[in-house]
Coordinates of C-alpha atoms and ligand atoms in Angstrom, one line a residue:
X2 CA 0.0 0.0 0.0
X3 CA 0.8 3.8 -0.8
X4 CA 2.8 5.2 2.1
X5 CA 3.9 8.7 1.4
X6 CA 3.6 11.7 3.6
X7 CA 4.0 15.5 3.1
X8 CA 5.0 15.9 6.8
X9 CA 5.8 12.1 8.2
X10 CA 6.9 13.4 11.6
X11 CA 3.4 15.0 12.4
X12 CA 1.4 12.9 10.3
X13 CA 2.6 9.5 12.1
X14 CA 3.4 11.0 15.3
X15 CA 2.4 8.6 18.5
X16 CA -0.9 9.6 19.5
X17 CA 0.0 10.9 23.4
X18 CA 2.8 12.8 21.4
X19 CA 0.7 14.4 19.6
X20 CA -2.0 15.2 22.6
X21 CA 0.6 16.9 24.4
X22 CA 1.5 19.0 21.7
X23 CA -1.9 20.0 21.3
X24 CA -2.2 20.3 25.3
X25 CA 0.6 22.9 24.6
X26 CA -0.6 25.1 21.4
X27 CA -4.0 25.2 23.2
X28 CA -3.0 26.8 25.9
X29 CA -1.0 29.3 23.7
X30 CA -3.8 29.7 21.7
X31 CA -6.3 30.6 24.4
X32 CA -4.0 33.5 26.0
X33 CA -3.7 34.8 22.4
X34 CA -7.1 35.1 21.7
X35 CA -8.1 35.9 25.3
X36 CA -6.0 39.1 24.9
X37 CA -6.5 39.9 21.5
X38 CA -9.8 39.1 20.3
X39 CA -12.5 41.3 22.8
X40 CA -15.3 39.6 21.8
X41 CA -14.2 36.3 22.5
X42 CA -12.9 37.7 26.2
X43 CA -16.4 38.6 26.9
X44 CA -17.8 35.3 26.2
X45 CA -14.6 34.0 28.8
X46 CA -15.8 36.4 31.1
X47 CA -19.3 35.7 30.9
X48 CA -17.6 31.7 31.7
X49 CA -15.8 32.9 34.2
X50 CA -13.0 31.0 32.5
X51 CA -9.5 32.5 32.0
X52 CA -6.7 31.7 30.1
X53 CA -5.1 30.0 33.7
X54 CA -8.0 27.8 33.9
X55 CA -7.0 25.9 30.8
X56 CA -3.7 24.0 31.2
X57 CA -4.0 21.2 28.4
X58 CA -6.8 19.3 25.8
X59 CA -8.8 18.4 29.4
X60 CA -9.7 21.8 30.2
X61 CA -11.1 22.4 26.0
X62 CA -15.0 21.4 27.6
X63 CA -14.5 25.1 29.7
X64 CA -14.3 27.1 26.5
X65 CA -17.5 28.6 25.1
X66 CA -18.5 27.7 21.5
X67 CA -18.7 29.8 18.6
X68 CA -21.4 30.0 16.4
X69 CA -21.9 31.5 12.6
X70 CA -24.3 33.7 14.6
X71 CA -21.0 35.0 16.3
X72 CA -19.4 35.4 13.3
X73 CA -22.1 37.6 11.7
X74 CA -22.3 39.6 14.8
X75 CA -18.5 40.3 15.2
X76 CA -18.3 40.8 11.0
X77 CA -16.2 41.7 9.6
X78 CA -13.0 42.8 12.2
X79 CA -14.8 41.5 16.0
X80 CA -13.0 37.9 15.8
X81 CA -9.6 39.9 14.4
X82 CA -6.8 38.7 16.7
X83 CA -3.9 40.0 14.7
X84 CA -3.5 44.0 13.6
X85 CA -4.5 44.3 9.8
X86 CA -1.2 45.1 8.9
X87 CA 0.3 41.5 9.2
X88 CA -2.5 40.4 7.8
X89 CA -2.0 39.3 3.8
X90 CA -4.8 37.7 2.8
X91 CA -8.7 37.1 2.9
X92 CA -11.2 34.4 1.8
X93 CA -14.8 34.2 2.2
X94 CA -17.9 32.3 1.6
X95 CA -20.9 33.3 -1.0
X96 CA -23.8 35.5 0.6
X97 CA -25.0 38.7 1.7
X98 CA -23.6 40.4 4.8
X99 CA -25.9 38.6 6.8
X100 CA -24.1 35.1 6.1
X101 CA -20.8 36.0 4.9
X102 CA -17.9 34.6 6.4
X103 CA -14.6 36.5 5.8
X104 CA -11.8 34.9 7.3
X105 CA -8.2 37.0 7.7
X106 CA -4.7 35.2 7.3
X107 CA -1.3 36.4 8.1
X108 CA 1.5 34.5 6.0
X109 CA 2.0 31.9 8.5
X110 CA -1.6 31.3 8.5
X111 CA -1.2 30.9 4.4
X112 CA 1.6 28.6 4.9
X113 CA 0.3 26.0 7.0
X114 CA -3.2 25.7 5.2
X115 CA -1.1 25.3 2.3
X116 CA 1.0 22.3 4.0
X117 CA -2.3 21.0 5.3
X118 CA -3.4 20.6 1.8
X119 CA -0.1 19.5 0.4
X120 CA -0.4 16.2 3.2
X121 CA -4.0 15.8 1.3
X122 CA -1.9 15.3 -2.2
X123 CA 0.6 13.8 -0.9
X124 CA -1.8 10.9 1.0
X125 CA -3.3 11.0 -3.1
X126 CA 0.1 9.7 -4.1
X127 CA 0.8 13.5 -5.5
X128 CA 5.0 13.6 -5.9
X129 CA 7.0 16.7 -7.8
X130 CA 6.5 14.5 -11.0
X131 CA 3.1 15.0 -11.1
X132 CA 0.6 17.8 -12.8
X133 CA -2.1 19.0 -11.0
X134 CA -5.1 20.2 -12.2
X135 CA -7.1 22.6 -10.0
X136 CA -10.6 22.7 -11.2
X137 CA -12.1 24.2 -7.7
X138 CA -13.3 28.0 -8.3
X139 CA -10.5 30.4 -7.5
X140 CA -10.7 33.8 -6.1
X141 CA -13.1 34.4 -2.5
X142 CA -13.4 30.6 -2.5
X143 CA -10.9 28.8 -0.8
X144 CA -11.0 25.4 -2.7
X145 CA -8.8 27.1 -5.8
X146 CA -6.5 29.0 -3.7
X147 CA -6.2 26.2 -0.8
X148 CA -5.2 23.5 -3.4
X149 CA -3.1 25.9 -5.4
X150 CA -0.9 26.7 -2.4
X151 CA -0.5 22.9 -1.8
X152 CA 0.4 21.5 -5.3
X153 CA 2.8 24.5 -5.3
X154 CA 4.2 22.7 -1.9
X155 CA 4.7 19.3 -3.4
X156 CA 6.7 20.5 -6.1
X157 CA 3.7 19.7 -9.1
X158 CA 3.4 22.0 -12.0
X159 CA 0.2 23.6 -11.3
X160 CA -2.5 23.8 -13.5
X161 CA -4.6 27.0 -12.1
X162 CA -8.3 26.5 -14.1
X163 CA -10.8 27.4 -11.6
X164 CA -14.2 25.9 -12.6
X165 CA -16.1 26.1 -15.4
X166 CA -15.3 26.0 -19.5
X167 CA -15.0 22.3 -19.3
X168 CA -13.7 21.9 -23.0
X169 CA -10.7 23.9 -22.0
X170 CA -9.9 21.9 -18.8
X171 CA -10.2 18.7 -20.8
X172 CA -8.0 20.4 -23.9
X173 CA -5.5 21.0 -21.0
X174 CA -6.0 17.6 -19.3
X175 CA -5.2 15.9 -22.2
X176 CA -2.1 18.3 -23.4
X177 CA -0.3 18.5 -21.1
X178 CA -0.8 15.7 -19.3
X179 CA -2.6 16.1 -15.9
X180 CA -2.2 13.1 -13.6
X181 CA -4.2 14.8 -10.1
X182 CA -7.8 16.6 -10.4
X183 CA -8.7 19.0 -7.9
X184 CA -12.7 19.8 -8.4
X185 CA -15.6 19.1 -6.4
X186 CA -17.1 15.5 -7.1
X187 CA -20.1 16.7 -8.8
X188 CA -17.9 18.5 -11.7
X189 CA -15.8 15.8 -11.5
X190 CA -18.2 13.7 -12.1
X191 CA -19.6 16.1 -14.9
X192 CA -16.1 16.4 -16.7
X193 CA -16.3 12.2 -17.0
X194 CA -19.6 12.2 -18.5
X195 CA -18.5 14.6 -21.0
X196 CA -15.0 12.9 -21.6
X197 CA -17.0 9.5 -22.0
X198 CA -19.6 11.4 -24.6
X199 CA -15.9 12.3 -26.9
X200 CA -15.6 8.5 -27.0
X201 CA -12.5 8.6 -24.7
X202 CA -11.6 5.9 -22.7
X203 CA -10.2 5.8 -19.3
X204 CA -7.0 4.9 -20.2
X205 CA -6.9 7.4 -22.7
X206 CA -7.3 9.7 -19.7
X207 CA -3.4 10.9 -17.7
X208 CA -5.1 11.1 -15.0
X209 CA -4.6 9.0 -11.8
X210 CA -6.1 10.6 -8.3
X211 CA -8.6 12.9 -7.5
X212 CA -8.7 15.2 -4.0
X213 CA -12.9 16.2 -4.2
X214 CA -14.4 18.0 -1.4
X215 CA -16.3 21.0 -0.7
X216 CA -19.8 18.9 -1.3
X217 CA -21.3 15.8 0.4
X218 CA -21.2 12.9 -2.0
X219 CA -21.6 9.5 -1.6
X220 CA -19.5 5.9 -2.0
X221 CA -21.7 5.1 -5.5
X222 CA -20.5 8.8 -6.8
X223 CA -17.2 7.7 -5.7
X224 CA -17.4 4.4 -7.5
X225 CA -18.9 6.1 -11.1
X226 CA -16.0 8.7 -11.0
X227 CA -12.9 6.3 -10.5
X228 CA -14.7 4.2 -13.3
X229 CA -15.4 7.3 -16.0
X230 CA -11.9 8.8 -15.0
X231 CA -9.9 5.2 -14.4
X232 CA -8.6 7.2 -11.1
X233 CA -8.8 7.2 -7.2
X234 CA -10.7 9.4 -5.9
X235 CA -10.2 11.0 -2.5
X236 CA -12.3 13.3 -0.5
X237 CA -10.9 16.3 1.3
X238 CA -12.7 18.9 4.0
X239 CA -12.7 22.0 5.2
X240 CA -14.3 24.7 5.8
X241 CA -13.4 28.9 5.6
X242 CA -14.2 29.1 8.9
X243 CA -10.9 27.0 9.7
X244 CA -9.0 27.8 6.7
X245 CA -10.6 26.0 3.8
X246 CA -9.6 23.0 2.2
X247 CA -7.0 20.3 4.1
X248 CA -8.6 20.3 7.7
X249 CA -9.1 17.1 6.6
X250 CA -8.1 14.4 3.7
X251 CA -8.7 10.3 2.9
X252 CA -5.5 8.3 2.8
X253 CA -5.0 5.6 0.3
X254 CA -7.2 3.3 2.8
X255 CA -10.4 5.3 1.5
X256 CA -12.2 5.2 4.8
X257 CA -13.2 8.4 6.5
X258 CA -10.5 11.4 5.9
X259 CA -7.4 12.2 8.7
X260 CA -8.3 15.5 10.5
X261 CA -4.8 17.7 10.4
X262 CA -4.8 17.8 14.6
X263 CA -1.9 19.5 15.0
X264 CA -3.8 22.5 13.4
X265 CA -7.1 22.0 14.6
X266 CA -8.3 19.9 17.5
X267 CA -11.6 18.5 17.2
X268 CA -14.7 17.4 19.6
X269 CA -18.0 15.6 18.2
X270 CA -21.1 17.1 20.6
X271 CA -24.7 16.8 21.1
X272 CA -26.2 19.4 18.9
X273 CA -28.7 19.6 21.4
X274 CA -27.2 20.1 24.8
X275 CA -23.8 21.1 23.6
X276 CA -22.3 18.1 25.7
X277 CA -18.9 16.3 24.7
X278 CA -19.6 12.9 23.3
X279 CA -17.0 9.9 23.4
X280 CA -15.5 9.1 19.9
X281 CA -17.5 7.0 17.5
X282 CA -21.3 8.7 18.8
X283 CA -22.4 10.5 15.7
X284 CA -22.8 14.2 16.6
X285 CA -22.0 18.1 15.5
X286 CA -18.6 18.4 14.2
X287 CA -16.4 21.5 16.7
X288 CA -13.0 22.7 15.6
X289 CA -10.7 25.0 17.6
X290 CA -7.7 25.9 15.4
X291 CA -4.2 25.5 17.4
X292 CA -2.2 27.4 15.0
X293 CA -4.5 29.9 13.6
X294 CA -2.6 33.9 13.8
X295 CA -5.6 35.8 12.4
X296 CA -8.8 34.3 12.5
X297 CA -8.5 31.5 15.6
X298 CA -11.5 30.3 16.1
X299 CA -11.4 28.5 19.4
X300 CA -14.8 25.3 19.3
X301 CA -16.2 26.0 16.6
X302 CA -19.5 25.0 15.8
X303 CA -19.5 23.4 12.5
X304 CA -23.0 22.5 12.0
X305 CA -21.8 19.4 9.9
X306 CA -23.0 16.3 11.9
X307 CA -20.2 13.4 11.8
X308 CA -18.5 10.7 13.8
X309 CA -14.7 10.5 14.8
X310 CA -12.8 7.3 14.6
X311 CA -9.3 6.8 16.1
X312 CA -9.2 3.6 15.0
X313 CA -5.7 2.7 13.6
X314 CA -5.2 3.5 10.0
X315 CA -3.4 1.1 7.6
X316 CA -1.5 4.3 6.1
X317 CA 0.7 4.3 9.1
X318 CA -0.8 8.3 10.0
X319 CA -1.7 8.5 13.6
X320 CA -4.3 11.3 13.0
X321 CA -7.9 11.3 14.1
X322 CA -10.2 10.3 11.2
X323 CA -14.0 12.0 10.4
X324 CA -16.7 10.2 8.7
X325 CA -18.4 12.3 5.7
X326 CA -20.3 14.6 7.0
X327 CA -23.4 12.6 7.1
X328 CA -26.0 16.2 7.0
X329 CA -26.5 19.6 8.5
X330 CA -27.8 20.9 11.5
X331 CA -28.7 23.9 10.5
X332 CA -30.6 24.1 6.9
X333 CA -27.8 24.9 4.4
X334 CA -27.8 23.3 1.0
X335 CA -24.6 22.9 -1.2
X336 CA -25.5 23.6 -4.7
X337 CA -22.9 23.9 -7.5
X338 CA -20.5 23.8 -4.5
X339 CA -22.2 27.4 -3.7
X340 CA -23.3 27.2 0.4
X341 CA -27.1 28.2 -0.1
X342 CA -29.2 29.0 2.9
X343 CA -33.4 29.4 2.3
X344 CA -33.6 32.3 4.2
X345 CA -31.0 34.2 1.5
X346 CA -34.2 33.0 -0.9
X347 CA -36.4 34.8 1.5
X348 CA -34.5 37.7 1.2
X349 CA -34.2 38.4 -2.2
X350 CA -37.9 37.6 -2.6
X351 CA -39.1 40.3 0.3
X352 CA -36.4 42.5 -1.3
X353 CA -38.0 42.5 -4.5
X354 CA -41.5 42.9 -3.1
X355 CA -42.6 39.3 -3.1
X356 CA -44.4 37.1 -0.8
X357 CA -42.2 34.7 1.2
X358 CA -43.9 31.9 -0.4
X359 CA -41.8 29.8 -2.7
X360 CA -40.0 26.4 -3.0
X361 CA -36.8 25.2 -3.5
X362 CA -36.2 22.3 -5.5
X363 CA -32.7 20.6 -6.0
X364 CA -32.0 17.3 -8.2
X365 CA -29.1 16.2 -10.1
X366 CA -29.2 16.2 -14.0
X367 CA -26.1 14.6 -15.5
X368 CA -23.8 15.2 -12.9
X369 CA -25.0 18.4 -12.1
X370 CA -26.9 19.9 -9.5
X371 CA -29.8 21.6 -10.7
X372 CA -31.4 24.3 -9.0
X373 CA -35.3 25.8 -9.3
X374 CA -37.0 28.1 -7.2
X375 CA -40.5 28.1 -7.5
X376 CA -42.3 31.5 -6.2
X377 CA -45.4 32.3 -6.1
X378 CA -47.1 35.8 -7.4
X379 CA -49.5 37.4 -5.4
X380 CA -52.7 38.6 -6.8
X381 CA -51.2 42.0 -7.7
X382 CA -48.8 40.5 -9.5
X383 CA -50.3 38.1 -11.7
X384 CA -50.6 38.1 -15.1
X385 CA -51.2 35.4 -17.9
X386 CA -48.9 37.8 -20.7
X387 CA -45.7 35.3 -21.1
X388 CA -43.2 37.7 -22.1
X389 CA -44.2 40.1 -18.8
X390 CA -43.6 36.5 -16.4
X391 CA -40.5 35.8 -18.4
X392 CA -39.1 39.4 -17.8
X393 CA -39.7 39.1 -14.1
X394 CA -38.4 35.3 -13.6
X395 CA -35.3 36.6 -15.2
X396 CA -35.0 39.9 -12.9
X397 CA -35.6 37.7 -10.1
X398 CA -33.3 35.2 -11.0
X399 CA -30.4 37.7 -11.3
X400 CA -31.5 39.3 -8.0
X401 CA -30.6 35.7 -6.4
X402 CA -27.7 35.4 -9.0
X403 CA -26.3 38.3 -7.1
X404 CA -27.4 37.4 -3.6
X405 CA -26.5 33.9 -3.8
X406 CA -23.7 33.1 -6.6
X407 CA -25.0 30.9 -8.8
X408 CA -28.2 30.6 -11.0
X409 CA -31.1 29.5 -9.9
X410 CA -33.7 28.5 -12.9
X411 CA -36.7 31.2 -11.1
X412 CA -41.0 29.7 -11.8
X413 CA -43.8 31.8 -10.9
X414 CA -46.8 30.3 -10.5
X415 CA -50.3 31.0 -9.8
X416 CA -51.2 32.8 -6.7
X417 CA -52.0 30.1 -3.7
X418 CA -50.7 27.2 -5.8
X419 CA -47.6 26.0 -3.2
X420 CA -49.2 23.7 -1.3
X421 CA -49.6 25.3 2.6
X422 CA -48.4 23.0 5.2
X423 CA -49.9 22.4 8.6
X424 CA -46.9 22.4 10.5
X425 CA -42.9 23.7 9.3
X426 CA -43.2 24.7 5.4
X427 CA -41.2 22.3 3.0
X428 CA -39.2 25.0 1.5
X429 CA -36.5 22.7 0.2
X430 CA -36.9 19.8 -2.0
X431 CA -33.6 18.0 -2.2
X432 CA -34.3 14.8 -4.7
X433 CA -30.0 14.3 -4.4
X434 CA -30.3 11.7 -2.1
X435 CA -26.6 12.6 -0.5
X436 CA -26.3 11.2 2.5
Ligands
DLL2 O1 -16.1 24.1 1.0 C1 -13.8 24.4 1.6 C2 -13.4 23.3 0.7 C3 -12.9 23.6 -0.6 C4 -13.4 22.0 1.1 C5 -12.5 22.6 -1.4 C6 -12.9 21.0 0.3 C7 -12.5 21.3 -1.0 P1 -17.0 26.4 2.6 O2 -17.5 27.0 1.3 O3 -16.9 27.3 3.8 O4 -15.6 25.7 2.5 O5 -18.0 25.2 3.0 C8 -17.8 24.5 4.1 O6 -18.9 22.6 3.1 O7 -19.0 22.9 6.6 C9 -19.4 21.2 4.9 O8 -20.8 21.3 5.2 C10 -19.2 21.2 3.4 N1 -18.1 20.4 3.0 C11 -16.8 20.7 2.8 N2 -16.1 19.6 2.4 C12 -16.9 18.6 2.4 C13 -16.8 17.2 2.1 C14 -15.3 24.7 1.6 N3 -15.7 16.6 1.7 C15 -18.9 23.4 4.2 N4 -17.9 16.4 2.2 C16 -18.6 22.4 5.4 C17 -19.1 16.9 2.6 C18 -18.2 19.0 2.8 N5 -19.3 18.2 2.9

């Protein structure tokens, strides 16, 4: 079996080794931010917790959480731990104000995201020889500039695409020779479908690993990819929050991916009650990030729910491995790769003098997610003239475009035609069957 590794001494160090070097960071970590960051001091205070009262990994349980409700209110400098000035970099997720996450990064903070996601090409059996592709979206997205930094790490020649224009990525597949895709599954899956309509063959294809994240997908995607593409496919996660891509990455062993805990220490808790749970009980997914200059989030509610396995790993890496992310706690959809809450729906709808009544429906088409909102018009607004509906599906369909990211295909309908429900509303429709 494959056995290489970016960083061998941290990636395969003994597990109490490595628990006492967290022990250590942590407490670092938790003076820095107590001093720097205000906002998070307050939340201490409000404890009464201070930096003395955590001397190692034990004490983490003391710590308040931090939610994306904390983010929004400290946006966009509250969280800042570092002055602007060593700061050299930002990244941030799709959405208004409201849900935007815009995470800060001194160099050092660059650096070891970038190792984080050079142990994820690495563990894909990436080596200097090799050409990566990456296919993830560059620019306020971390995926591009996460796997960039990494393949620049192991020595590949870098293939910068971004997404999108799929005959060009396959023209420069094929020329000059790209043996490592970087994408998320579903345009991974998309750029097979379209290699397999050109008649080629796998083994007409350089490739030979995949590193897929940003997405949930499931063992049967897995399975159709390495068959179209003749590769490996790995998964990789992370979120902006943390850094972006590389908190975590799968091995050659395929089973779950090895969270980077030298960077980030993780917990699994009741969603509910916020209590710890032991490892292997399925429950929300928390980070605190050890290392983290700029933006050090310290338990860090992810919202993915998950399960943690320390069982030991026939790659010879000592580091904690997390299940997929088997769902949400919170009601985000991932569409396109594009985070997509309902209430940003709701927004653009009440914005644009609609009634918050509509539907979102999400299925897969080739590989692809697609994406309709149904909304309904009220009485005012109806009218049977086609072109006038057309005009205002497309002016709402750019008002989301803006809000959201990506295009939604917009339907108005009749006035009182969604179905009311008794109880919740069934806003979302997800026929992807993901997890
Ligand atoms: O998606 C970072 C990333 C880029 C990861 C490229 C992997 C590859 P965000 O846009 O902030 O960051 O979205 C983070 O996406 O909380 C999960 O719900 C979901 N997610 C990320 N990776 C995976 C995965 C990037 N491998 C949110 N499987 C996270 C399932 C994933 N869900």
């Amino acid at each position: 079996m494959e056995q290489r590794y970016f960083q061998k001494e941290i990636e395969t160090m003994p597990v109490e080794e490595l628990q006492k070097l967290q022990s250590e960071k942590l407490v670092k970590q938790v003076r820095h931010v107590y001093e720097n960051v205000p906002y998070y001091k307050a939340l201490m205070d409000e404890k009464g917790i201070t930096p003395d009262d955590v001397r190692g990994i034990a004490d983490l349980h003391k710590l308040p959480f931090l939610t994306k409700a904390d983010l929004r209110d400290a946006y966009p400098y509250g969280l800042l731990a570092k002055p602007l000035a060593d700061c050299v970099r930002i990244q941030s997720t799709s959405g208004t104000t409201g849900r935007r996450v815009v995470a800060f990064y001194t160099q050092k903070d660059v650096d070891l995201w970038e190792d984080c996601c050079a142990r994820a090409i690495v563990a894909a059996g990436g080596t200097k020889e090799d050409v990566c592709q990456v296919a993830y979206g560059y620019g306020l997205f971390t995926g591009g500039p996460g796997l960039n930094g990494g393949s620049h790490k192991v020595g590949c020649l870098t293939l910068p695409m971004s997404s999108g224009n799929t005959e060009r990525q396959i023209q420069f597949m094929q020329d000059l020779k790209a043996t490592i895709l970087c994408c998320t599954p579903s345009y991974a899956a998309y750029i097979g479908e379209t290699l397999k309509e050109q008649g080629c063959k796998p083994e007409d294809i350089p490739l030979k690993a995949g590193i897929f994240g940003a997405e949930p997908w499931t063992e049967e995607m897995r399975r159709g990819i390495e068959e179209t593409l003749g590769i490996r496919a790995y998964d990789i996660y992370g979120l902006t929050e943390t850094s972006g891509p590389g908190v975590a990455f799968e091995c050659c062993e395929q089973t779950g991916m090895h969270i980077n805990e030298d960077h980030f220490l993780a917990e699994i808790i009741d969603p509910e009650t916020g209590e710890v749970l032991p490892e292997g009980e399925k429950g929300e997914l928390v980070f605190t990030s050890l290392d983290k200059e700029a933006f050090p989030l310290l338990r860090y509610r992810t919202r993915d729910i998950c399960v943690l396995s320390r069982k030991k790993c026939s790659c010879g890496r000592t580091l904690i491995k997390m299940a997929k992310p088997m769902g949400r706690t919170d009601d985000m959809l991932i569409i396109r790769g594009v985070n997509v809450f309902p209430s940003q729906i709701e927004t653009v709808l009440l914005n644009e003098g609609y009634q918050p009544n509509y539907q979102i429906i999400v299925d897969r088409a080739k590989n692809t997610d697609t994406f309709d909102v149904n909304v309904e018009m009220s009485p005012e607004q109806f009218t049977d003239k086609v072109s006038d509906v057309l005009k205002m599906e497309k002016s709402l369909a750019n008002a989301m475009k803006t809000m959201l990211g990506i295009n939604p295909a917009v339907h108005l309908v009749a006035p009182k035609s969604i179905v009311r429900s008794e109880g919740k509303a069934v806003r979302v429709i997800d026929k992807r069957k993901l997890v």
